[in-house]
Amino acid sequence: MSWWGIAEEVWRKGPWTGEEDRLLIEYVRLHGEGRWNSVARLAGLKRNGKSCRLRWVNYLRPDLKRGQITPHEESIILELHAKWGNRWSTIARSLPGRTDNEIKNYWRTHFKKKTKSVTNNAEKEKNRLLKKQQFKQQRQMELQQEQQLFQFDQLDMKKIMSLLEENSSSSSSDGGDVFYAPYQMTHSSTTSGYNNNPNSLEEQLQGRFAPVNIPESTTMMNEENAIWNRFWNLDVVDGHGGNFGGAGATAACGPRKTYLHNLVIPFC
DNA sequence: AACCGCAACAACCGCACGCTG
DNA sequence: CCAGCGTGCGGTTGTTGCGGT
């Protein structure tokens, strides 16, 4: 309690004593696991909930397996790490009696150095393939959406073409060509991607397509290659460095675990 | 014996997620 | 819908023990 009368918790840190362990074990025996924040109050420990949980999970749990990691466990760790990466808790679930912390420490001391260079290359190659697949999937989806647009489109194709020509001739004065990309490709932040209430033909058209400037002397093939190259040069797929762009970009902005997990699955 | 480097392990920290009121 | 809380997870740091010089 501080001088102005407000409770001031001073949590103990550092190594656990035998007495603290005993109190924690007794608490779990009486109340079960969970509600870790009430441990301090109910068990008389000067430790915060997080610290208590960690101590229990990593050290005091009765079902923990003591002793060195066996060669068999080691091979499982290697296999699962290759499959899931640093998802230690997931790996730990496949090794009864071992904790994520234990596996994580084991990996760091035994494999990190050895595999650093190998892993870098392997990871880069894996990410390259991942991005390639993502890009292809996205292109495919866009093409499908585009095809659907045309299927439902009531517009006269000739009118569309004449409008396109009009637009391209007026916009290409800066030297670049203009073509119309599906609206979603250029307006990724909208949910529907369409002009909801188009009136004129032009409005309908502009609602669905947006002009994209293509630099002079750039063929479609070169443009595509450039995009690929930009993707391949990204190092990490973690939501900070990598971004799968286009209409799906918002999904990749927040690196949600489930999202990343789904990305990895096809490679398992 | 003293020092150093390294491995192994324990514990902390920050962040994200899910639940609940 | 939102804030608060509890919990889980992964990264990082601190501590200890041991072998080599």
mmCIF file of C-alpha atoms (C1' of nucleotides) in Angstrom:
data_model
loop_
_atom_site.group_PDB
_atom_site.id
_atom_site.type_symbol
_atom_site.label_atom_id
_atom_site.label_comp_id
_atom_site.label_asym_id
_atom_site.label_seq_id
_atom_site.Cartn_x
_atom_site.Cartn_y
_atom_site.Cartn_z
ATOM 1 C CA MET A 1 0.000 0.000 0.000
ATOM 2 C CA SER A 2 1.509 3.324 -1.036
ATOM 3 C CA TRP A 3 1.256 6.515 1.036
ATOM 4 C CA TRP A 4 -1.775 7.808 -0.860
ATOM 5 C CA GLY A 5 -3.660 4.667 -0.054
ATOM 6 C CA ILE A 6 -3.670 2.921 -3.425
ATOM 7 C CA ALA A 7 -2.742 -0.714 -3.405
ATOM 8 C CA GLU A 8 0.616 -1.152 -4.993
ATOM 9 C CA GLU A 9 1.392 -4.691 -6.084
ATOM 10 C CA VAL A 10 5.061 -5.502 -6.139
ATOM 11 C CA TRP A 11 5.411 -8.847 -7.896
ATOM 12 C CA ARG A 12 8.344 -11.060 -7.183
ATOM 13 C CA LYS A 13 10.505 -11.935 -10.154
ATOM 14 C CA GLY A 14 13.364 -14.285 -10.827
ATOM 15 C CA PRO A 15 13.878 -17.914 -9.871
ATOM 16 C CA TRP A 16 11.139 -19.707 -7.956
ATOM 17 C CA THR A 17 11.816 -21.027 -4.465
ATOM 18 C CA GLY A 18 10.741 -24.405 -3.171
ATOM 19 C CA GLU A 19 8.175 -22.775 -0.931
ATOM 20 C CA GLU A 20 6.625 -20.883 -3.853
ATOM 21 C CA ASP A 21 6.437 -24.090 -5.851
ATOM 22 C CA ARG A 22 4.738 -25.829 -2.948
ATOM 23 C CA LEU A 23 2.155 -23.040 -2.645
ATOM 24 C CA LEU A 24 1.436 -23.123 -6.345
ATOM 25 C CA ILE A 25 1.062 -26.906 -6.433
ATOM 26 C CA GLU A 26 -1.270 -26.722 -3.461
ATOM 27 C CA TYR A 27 -3.320 -24.019 -5.146
ATOM 28 C CA VAL A 28 -3.737 -26.065 -8.345
ATOM 29 C CA ARG A 29 -4.605 -29.158 -6.315
ATOM 30 C CA LEU A 30 -7.396 -27.251 -4.566
ATOM 31 C CA HIS A 31 -8.673 -24.991 -7.328
ATOM 32 C CA GLY A 32 -7.479 -26.570 -10.543
ATOM 33 C CA GLU A 33 -5.728 -24.842 -13.434
ATOM 34 C CA GLY A 34 -6.918 -21.471 -14.648
ATOM 35 C CA ARG A 35 -7.810 -18.172 -13.012
ATOM 36 C CA TRP A 36 -4.115 -17.553 -12.627
ATOM 37 C CA ASN A 37 -4.605 -13.952 -11.606
ATOM 38 C CA SER A 38 -6.272 -15.037 -8.394
ATOM 39 C CA VAL A 39 -3.390 -17.312 -7.439
ATOM 40 C CA ALA A 40 -1.525 -14.494 -5.731
ATOM 41 C CA ARG A 41 -4.535 -13.670 -3.581
ATOM 42 C CA LEU A 42 -5.671 -17.222 -2.845
ATOM 43 C CA ALA A 43 -2.305 -18.930 -2.471
ATOM 44 C CA GLY A 44 -0.414 -16.101 -0.817
ATOM 45 C CA LEU A 45 2.139 -15.881 -3.610
ATOM 46 C CA LYS A 46 3.766 -12.619 -4.570
ATOM 47 C CA ARG A 47 3.826 -13.656 -8.209
ATOM 48 C CA ASN A 48 1.633 -12.398 -11.005
ATOM 49 C CA GLY A 49 -0.717 -14.717 -12.851
ATOM 50 C CA LYS A 50 1.425 -15.012 -15.909
ATOM 51 C CA SER A 51 4.429 -16.052 -13.907
ATOM 52 C CA CYS A 52 2.373 -18.663 -12.003
ATOM 53 C CA ARG A 53 0.912 -20.130 -15.159
ATOM 54 C CA LEU A 54 4.315 -20.319 -16.805
ATOM 55 C CA ARG A 55 5.855 -22.001 -13.781
ATOM 56 C CA TRP A 56 3.059 -24.551 -13.649
ATOM 57 C CA VAL A 57 2.946 -25.254 -17.360
ATOM 58 C CA ASN A 58 6.689 -25.447 -17.904
ATOM 59 C CA TYR A 59 7.906 -26.958 -14.676
ATOM 60 C CA LEU A 60 5.407 -28.147 -12.087
ATOM 61 C CA ARG A 61 2.794 -29.991 -14.128
ATOM 62 C CA PRO A 62 2.806 -33.647 -13.024
ATOM 63 C CA ASP A 63 2.578 -35.013 -16.562
ATOM 64 C CA LEU A 64 5.826 -33.400 -17.646
ATOM 65 C CA LYS A 65 8.507 -35.681 -18.972
ATOM 66 C CA ARG A 66 11.874 -35.035 -17.419
ATOM 67 C CA GLY A 67 15.235 -35.696 -18.934
ATOM 68 C CA GLN A 68 16.860 -35.192 -22.289
ATOM 69 C CA ILE A 69 15.078 -35.096 -25.592
ATOM 70 C CA THR A 70 15.370 -38.548 -27.150
ATOM 71 C CA PRO A 71 16.571 -39.072 -30.728
ATOM 72 C CA HIS A 72 13.035 -40.079 -31.656
ATOM 73 C CA GLU A 73 11.618 -36.881 -30.187
ATOM 74 C CA GLU A 74 14.357 -34.955 -31.927
ATOM 75 C CA SER A 75 13.370 -36.354 -35.304
ATOM 76 C CA ILE A 76 9.734 -35.465 -34.605
ATOM 77 C CA ILE A 77 10.751 -31.921 -33.712
ATOM 78 C CA LEU A 78 12.759 -31.619 -36.903
ATOM 79 C CA GLU A 79 9.928 -32.969 -39.001
ATOM 80 C CA LEU A 80 7.264 -30.795 -37.415
ATOM 81 C CA HIS A 81 9.426 -27.694 -37.482
ATOM 82 C CA ALA A 82 9.984 -28.198 -41.187
ATOM 83 C CA LYS A 83 6.220 -28.463 -41.519
ATOM 84 C CA TRP A 84 5.003 -25.725 -39.191
ATOM 85 C CA GLY A 85 7.966 -23.478 -38.514
ATOM 86 C CA ASN A 86 8.223 -21.807 -35.109
ATOM 87 C CA ARG A 87 4.787 -22.837 -33.914
ATOM 88 C CA TRP A 88 6.190 -24.361 -30.775
ATOM 89 C CA SER A 89 2.923 -24.999 -29.014
ATOM 90 C CA THR A 90 1.631 -26.921 -32.039
ATOM 91 C CA ILE A 91 4.803 -28.978 -32.131
ATOM 92 C CA ALA A 92 4.615 -29.547 -28.371
ATOM 93 C CA ARG A 93 1.135 -31.072 -28.716
ATOM 94 C CA SER A 94 2.688 -33.891 -30.700
ATOM 95 C CA LEU A 95 5.222 -34.558 -27.957
ATOM 96 C CA PRO A 96 3.409 -35.550 -24.758
ATOM 97 C CA GLY A 97 5.194 -34.354 -21.652
ATOM 98 C CA ARG A 98 7.212 -31.735 -23.482
ATOM 99 C CA THR A 99 6.480 -28.026 -23.325
ATOM 100 C CA ASP A 100 6.680 -25.452 -26.057
ATOM 101 C CA ASN A 101 9.356 -23.637 -24.053
ATOM 102 C CA GLU A 102 11.435 -26.780 -23.807
ATOM 103 C CA ILE A 103 11.194 -27.483 -27.513
ATOM 104 C CA LYS A 104 11.890 -23.886 -28.358
ATOM 105 C CA ASN A 105 15.031 -23.876 -26.206
ATOM 106 C CA TYR A 106 16.118 -27.218 -27.594
ATOM 107 C CA TRP A 107 15.710 -26.002 -31.137
ATOM 108 C CA ARG A 108 17.618 -22.802 -30.485
ATOM 109 C CA THR A 109 20.580 -24.540 -28.901
ATOM 110 C CA HIS A 110 20.742 -27.550 -31.177
ATOM 111 C CA PHE A 111 19.555 -26.562 -34.607
ATOM 112 C CA LYS A 112 19.438 -22.835 -35.075
ATOM 113 C CA LYS A 113 23.125 -22.426 -35.880
ATOM 114 C CA LYS A 114 23.398 -25.587 -37.924
ATOM 115 C CA THR A 115 20.449 -24.847 -40.106
ATOM 116 C CA LYS A 116 20.808 -21.113 -40.388
ATOM 117 C CA SER A 117 22.225 -21.071 -43.885
ATOM 118 C CA VAL A 118 20.310 -24.118 -45.049
ATOM 119 C CA THR A 119 17.072 -22.822 -43.612
ATOM 120 C CA ASN A 120 17.521 -19.436 -45.206
ATOM 121 C CA ASN A 121 17.705 -20.957 -48.633
ATOM 122 C CA ALA A 122 14.944 -23.444 -47.972
ATOM 123 C CA GLU A 123 12.672 -20.786 -46.492
ATOM 124 C CA LYS A 124 13.291 -18.426 -49.371
ATOM 125 C CA GLU A 125 12.472 -21.147 -51.857
ATOM 126 C CA LYS A 126 9.364 -22.082 -49.871
ATOM 127 C CA ASN A 127 8.209 -18.462 -49.702
ATOM 128 C CA ARG A 128 8.864 -18.080 -53.401
ATOM 129 C CA LEU A 129 6.595 -21.010 -54.181
ATOM 130 C CA LEU A 130 4.031 -19.773 -51.705
ATOM 131 C CA LYS A 131 3.869 -16.348 -53.257
ATOM 132 C CA LYS A 132 3.762 -17.818 -56.734
ATOM 133 C CA GLN A 133 0.813 -19.987 -55.800
ATOM 134 C CA GLN A 134 -0.979 -17.119 -54.065
ATOM 135 C CA PHE A 135 -0.467 -14.881 -57.042
ATOM 136 C CA LYS A 136 -1.780 -17.505 -59.442
ATOM 137 C CA GLN A 137 -4.811 -18.190 -57.263
ATOM 138 C CA GLN A 138 -5.591 -14.514 -57.070
ATOM 139 C CA ARG A 139 -5.246 -14.058 -60.796
ATOM 140 C CA GLN A 140 -7.525 -17.011 -61.325
ATOM 141 C CA MET A 141 -10.145 -15.550 -58.985
ATOM 142 C CA GLU A 142 -9.941 -12.222 -60.712
ATOM 143 C CA LEU A 143 -10.350 -13.850 -64.079
ATOM 144 C CA GLN A 144 -13.365 -15.759 -62.822
ATOM 145 C CA GLN A 145 -14.912 -12.585 -61.438
ATOM 146 C CA GLU A 146 -14.191 -10.868 -64.706
ATOM 147 C CA GLN A 147 -15.867 -13.663 -66.645
ATOM 148 C CA GLN A 148 -18.888 -13.510 -64.355
ATOM 149 C CA LEU A 149 -19.113 -9.815 -64.984
ATOM 150 C CA PHE A 150 -19.265 -10.378 -68.677
ATOM 151 C CA GLN A 151 -21.771 -13.167 -68.372
ATOM 152 C CA PHE A 152 -24.204 -10.952 -66.530
ATOM 153 C CA ASP A 153 -23.423 -7.924 -68.544
ATOM 154 C CA GLN A 154 -26.296 -6.606 -70.622
ATOM 155 C CA LEU A 155 -24.146 -4.077 -72.404
ATOM 156 C CA ASP A 156 -23.608 -4.074 -76.102
ATOM 157 C CA MET A 157 -20.018 -5.138 -76.737
ATOM 158 C CA LYS A 158 -19.673 -2.728 -79.600
ATOM 159 C CA LYS A 159 -20.602 0.164 -77.347
ATOM 160 C CA ILE A 160 -18.064 -0.958 -74.839
ATOM 161 C CA MET A 161 -15.349 -1.130 -77.437
ATOM 162 C CA SER A 162 -16.153 2.297 -78.798
ATOM 163 C CA LEU A 163 -16.080 3.748 -75.308
ATOM 164 C CA LEU A 164 -12.774 2.029 -74.616
ATOM 165 C CA GLU A 165 -11.324 3.414 -77.803
ATOM 166 C CA GLU A 166 -12.587 6.883 -76.978
ATOM 167 C CA ASN A 167 -11.040 6.709 -73.557
ATOM 168 C CA SER A 168 -7.760 5.242 -74.668
ATOM 169 C CA SER A 169 -7.302 7.809 -77.403
ATOM 170 C CA SER A 170 -7.957 10.675 -75.029
ATOM 171 C CA SER A 171 -5.830 9.312 -72.180
ATOM 172 C CA SER A 172 -2.877 8.041 -74.125
ATOM 173 C CA SER A 173 -1.641 11.495 -74.993
ATOM 174 C CA ASP A 174 1.019 11.137 -72.286
ATOM 175 C CA GLY A 175 2.600 8.359 -74.283
ATOM 176 C CA GLY A 176 1.325 5.422 -72.243
ATOM 177 C CA ASP A 177 -1.353 2.970 -73.277
ATOM 178 C CA VAL A 178 -4.518 2.645 -71.236
ATOM 179 C CA PHE A 179 -6.500 -0.460 -70.690
ATOM 180 C CA TYR A 180 -9.376 -1.134 -68.363
ATOM 181 C CA ALA A 181 -8.731 -3.411 -65.467
ATOM 182 C CA PRO A 182 -11.541 -4.973 -63.448
ATOM 183 C CA TYR A 183 -12.574 -2.494 -60.807
ATOM 184 C CA GLN A 184 -11.556 -4.737 -57.917
ATOM 185 C CA MET A 185 -7.960 -4.720 -59.082
ATOM 186 C CA THR A 186 -7.682 -0.978 -58.704
ATOM 187 C CA HIS A 187 -10.071 -0.295 -55.826
ATOM 188 C CA SER A 188 -9.082 -2.897 -53.309
ATOM 189 C CA SER A 189 -10.530 -1.151 -50.281
ATOM 190 C CA THR A 190 -14.128 -1.417 -51.390
ATOM 191 C CA THR A 191 -16.080 -4.472 -50.437
ATOM 192 C CA SER A 192 -18.241 -4.853 -53.477
ATOM 193 C CA GLY A 193 -15.904 -3.093 -55.824
ATOM 194 C CA TYR A 194 -18.714 -1.849 -58.018
ATOM 195 C CA ASN A 195 -20.518 1.344 -58.657
ATOM 196 C CA ASN A 196 -23.786 0.390 -57.051
ATOM 197 C CA ASN A 197 -26.107 2.572 -59.017
ATOM 198 C CA PRO A 198 -24.818 3.083 -62.526
ATOM 199 C CA ASN A 199 -26.973 5.070 -64.866
ATOM 200 C CA SER A 200 -25.298 5.776 -68.161
ATOM 201 C CA LEU A 201 -23.302 3.316 -70.147
ATOM 202 C CA GLU A 202 -20.183 5.165 -69.206
ATOM 203 C CA GLU A 203 -21.087 5.098 -65.540
ATOM 204 C CA GLN A 204 -21.741 1.400 -65.784
ATOM 205 C CA LEU A 205 -18.439 0.924 -67.461
ATOM 206 C CA GLN A 206 -16.524 3.100 -65.054
ATOM 207 C CA GLY A 207 -18.207 1.393 -62.199
ATOM 208 C CA ARG A 208 -16.727 -1.892 -63.306
ATOM 209 C CA PHE A 209 -13.480 -0.881 -64.872
ATOM 210 C CA ALA A 210 -10.868 1.641 -63.990
ATOM 211 C CA PRO A 211 -8.248 3.003 -66.332
ATOM 212 C CA VAL A 212 -4.726 1.768 -65.805
ATOM 213 C CA ASN A 213 -1.783 3.414 -67.454
ATOM 214 C CA ILE A 214 0.673 1.078 -69.090
ATOM 215 C CA PRO A 215 4.058 2.650 -69.662
ATOM 216 C CA GLU A 216 5.141 2.842 -73.246
ATOM 217 C CA SER A 217 7.245 -0.052 -74.537
ATOM 218 C CA THR A 218 5.937 -2.303 -71.797
ATOM 219 C CA THR A 219 4.307 -5.448 -73.016
ATOM 220 C CA MET A 220 1.884 -7.428 -70.913
ATOM 221 C CA MET A 221 4.477 -10.180 -70.593
ATOM 222 C CA ASN A 222 7.084 -7.785 -69.296
ATOM 223 C CA GLU A 223 4.638 -6.255 -66.886
ATOM 224 C CA GLU A 224 3.755 -9.653 -65.541
ATOM 225 C CA ASN A 225 7.402 -10.592 -65.211
ATOM 226 C CA ALA A 226 8.074 -7.401 -63.321
ATOM 227 C CA ILE A 227 5.284 -8.198 -60.890
ATOM 228 C CA TRP A 228 6.592 -11.722 -60.430
ATOM 229 C CA ASN A 229 10.073 -10.436 -59.779
ATOM 230 C CA ARG A 230 8.808 -8.016 -57.168
ATOM 231 C CA PHE A 231 7.015 -10.857 -55.448
ATOM 232 C CA TRP A 232 10.009 -13.193 -55.549
ATOM 233 C CA ASN A 233 12.245 -10.608 -53.957
ATOM 234 C CA LEU A 234 10.112 -10.321 -50.861
ATOM 235 C CA ASP A 235 11.848 -12.105 -48.049
ATOM 236 C CA VAL A 236 9.263 -12.920 -45.435
ATOM 237 C CA VAL A 237 5.672 -13.969 -45.436
ATOM 238 C CA ASP A 238 4.688 -12.436 -42.133
ATOM 239 C CA GLY A 239 2.377 -9.577 -42.836
ATOM 240 C CA HIS A 240 5.123 -7.024 -42.317
ATOM 241 C CA GLY A 241 7.316 -7.666 -45.283
ATOM 242 C CA GLY A 242 4.980 -9.609 -47.508
ATOM 243 C CA ASN A 243 1.694 -8.391 -48.851
ATOM 244 C CA PHE A 244 -0.293 -10.303 -51.377
ATOM 245 C CA GLY A 245 -1.728 -7.120 -52.821
ATOM 246 C CA GLY A 246 -4.741 -6.651 -55.045
ATOM 247 C CA ALA A 247 -8.266 -7.181 -53.851
ATOM 248 C CA GLY A 248 -7.137 -9.509 -51.087
ATOM 249 C CA ALA A 249 -4.564 -7.151 -49.686
ATOM 250 C CA THR A 250 -6.591 -6.212 -46.652
ATOM 251 C CA ALA A 251 -6.640 -9.805 -45.533
ATOM 252 C CA ALA A 252 -2.883 -9.962 -45.571
ATOM 253 C CA CYS A 253 -2.342 -6.651 -43.801
ATOM 254 C CA GLY A 254 -3.086 -8.066 -40.389
ATOM 255 C CA PRO A 255 -0.968 -11.182 -39.970
ATOM 256 C CA ARG A 256 -3.650 -13.277 -38.354
ATOM 257 C CA LYS A 257 -2.368 -16.662 -37.347
ATOM 258 C CA THR A 258 -5.252 -18.508 -38.910
ATOM 259 C CA TYR A 259 -4.677 -16.731 -42.172
ATOM 260 C CA LEU A 260 -0.985 -17.546 -42.221
ATOM 261 C CA HIS A 261 -1.781 -21.067 -41.183
ATOM 262 C CA ASN A 262 -4.051 -21.462 -44.189
ATOM 263 C CA LEU A 263 -1.305 -20.217 -46.415
ATOM 264 C CA VAL A 264 1.111 -22.814 -45.154
ATOM 265 C CA ILE A 265 -1.244 -25.765 -45.253
ATOM 266 C CA PRO A 266 -0.974 -26.471 -49.012
ATOM 267 C CA PHE A 267 2.698 -27.168 -48.531
ATOM 268 C CA CYS A 268 2.201 -29.755 -45.839
ATOM 269 C "C1'" DA B 1 42.944 -21.253 -9.649
ATOM 270 C "C1'" DA B 2 41.016 -17.873 -12.652
ATOM 271 C "C1'" DC B 3 38.990 -16.663 -16.693
ATOM 272 C "C1'" DC B 4 36.293 -17.310 -20.786
ATOM 273 C "C1'" DG B 5 32.972 -19.221 -24.007
ATOM 274 C "C1'" DC B 6 29.188 -21.835 -24.699
ATOM 275 C "C1'" DA B 7 25.164 -24.785 -23.961
ATOM 276 C "C1'" DA B 8 21.046 -25.516 -21.482
ATOM 277 C "C1'" DC B 9 17.377 -24.020 -19.121
ATOM 278 C "C1'" DA B 10 14.214 -20.816 -16.636
ATOM 279 C "C1'" DA B 11 11.742 -16.842 -16.690
ATOM 280 C "C1'" DC B 12 10.160 -12.433 -18.530
ATOM 281 C "C1'" DC B 13 7.944 -9.481 -21.942
ATOM 282 C "C1'" DG B 14 4.939 -7.855 -25.486
ATOM 283 C "C1'" DC B 15 1.369 -8.924 -28.348
ATOM 284 C "C1'" DA B 16 -2.788 -11.175 -30.036
ATOM 285 C "C1'" DC B 17 -6.925 -13.600 -29.388
ATOM 286 C "C1'" DG B 18 -11.281 -15.108 -27.302
ATOM 287 C "C1'" DC B 19 -14.704 -14.486 -23.966
ATOM 288 C "C1'" DT B 20 -17.821 -11.796 -21.288
ATOM 289 C "C1'" DG B 21 -20.474 -8.077 -19.426
ATOM 290 C "C1'" DC C 1 -20.004 -2.655 -30.735
ATOM 291 C "C1'" DC C 2 -16.601 -2.093 -27.325
ATOM 292 C "C1'" DA C 3 -13.684 -2.276 -23.308
ATOM 293 C "C1'" DG C 4 -11.669 -5.182 -19.829
ATOM 294 C "C1'" DC C 5 -9.867 -9.389 -18.486
ATOM 295 C "C1'" DG C 6 -7.713 -13.893 -18.757
ATOM 296 C "C1'" DT C 7 -4.975 -16.710 -21.365
ATOM 297 C "C1'" DG C 8 -1.782 -18.473 -24.890
ATOM 298 C "C1'" DC C 9 2.058 -17.856 -27.839
ATOM 299 C "C1'" DG C 10 6.565 -16.694 -29.636
ATOM 300 C "C1'" DG C 11 10.683 -13.966 -29.023
ATOM 301 C "C1'" DT C 12 14.108 -12.508 -25.954
ATOM 302 C "C1'" DT C 13 16.882 -12.134 -21.894
ATOM 303 C "C1'" DG C 14 18.953 -13.766 -17.620
ATOM 304 C "C1'" DT C 15 21.125 -17.368 -14.956
ATOM 305 C "C1'" DT C 16 23.677 -21.397 -14.131
ATOM 306 C "C1'" DG C 17 26.824 -25.069 -14.920
ATOM 307 C "C1'" DC C 18 30.543 -27.060 -17.297
ATOM 308 C "C1'" DG C 19 34.561 -27.755 -20.074
ATOM 309 C "C1'" DG C 20 38.644 -25.774 -22.217
ATOM 310 C "C1'" DT C 21 42.655 -22.774 -21.939
#
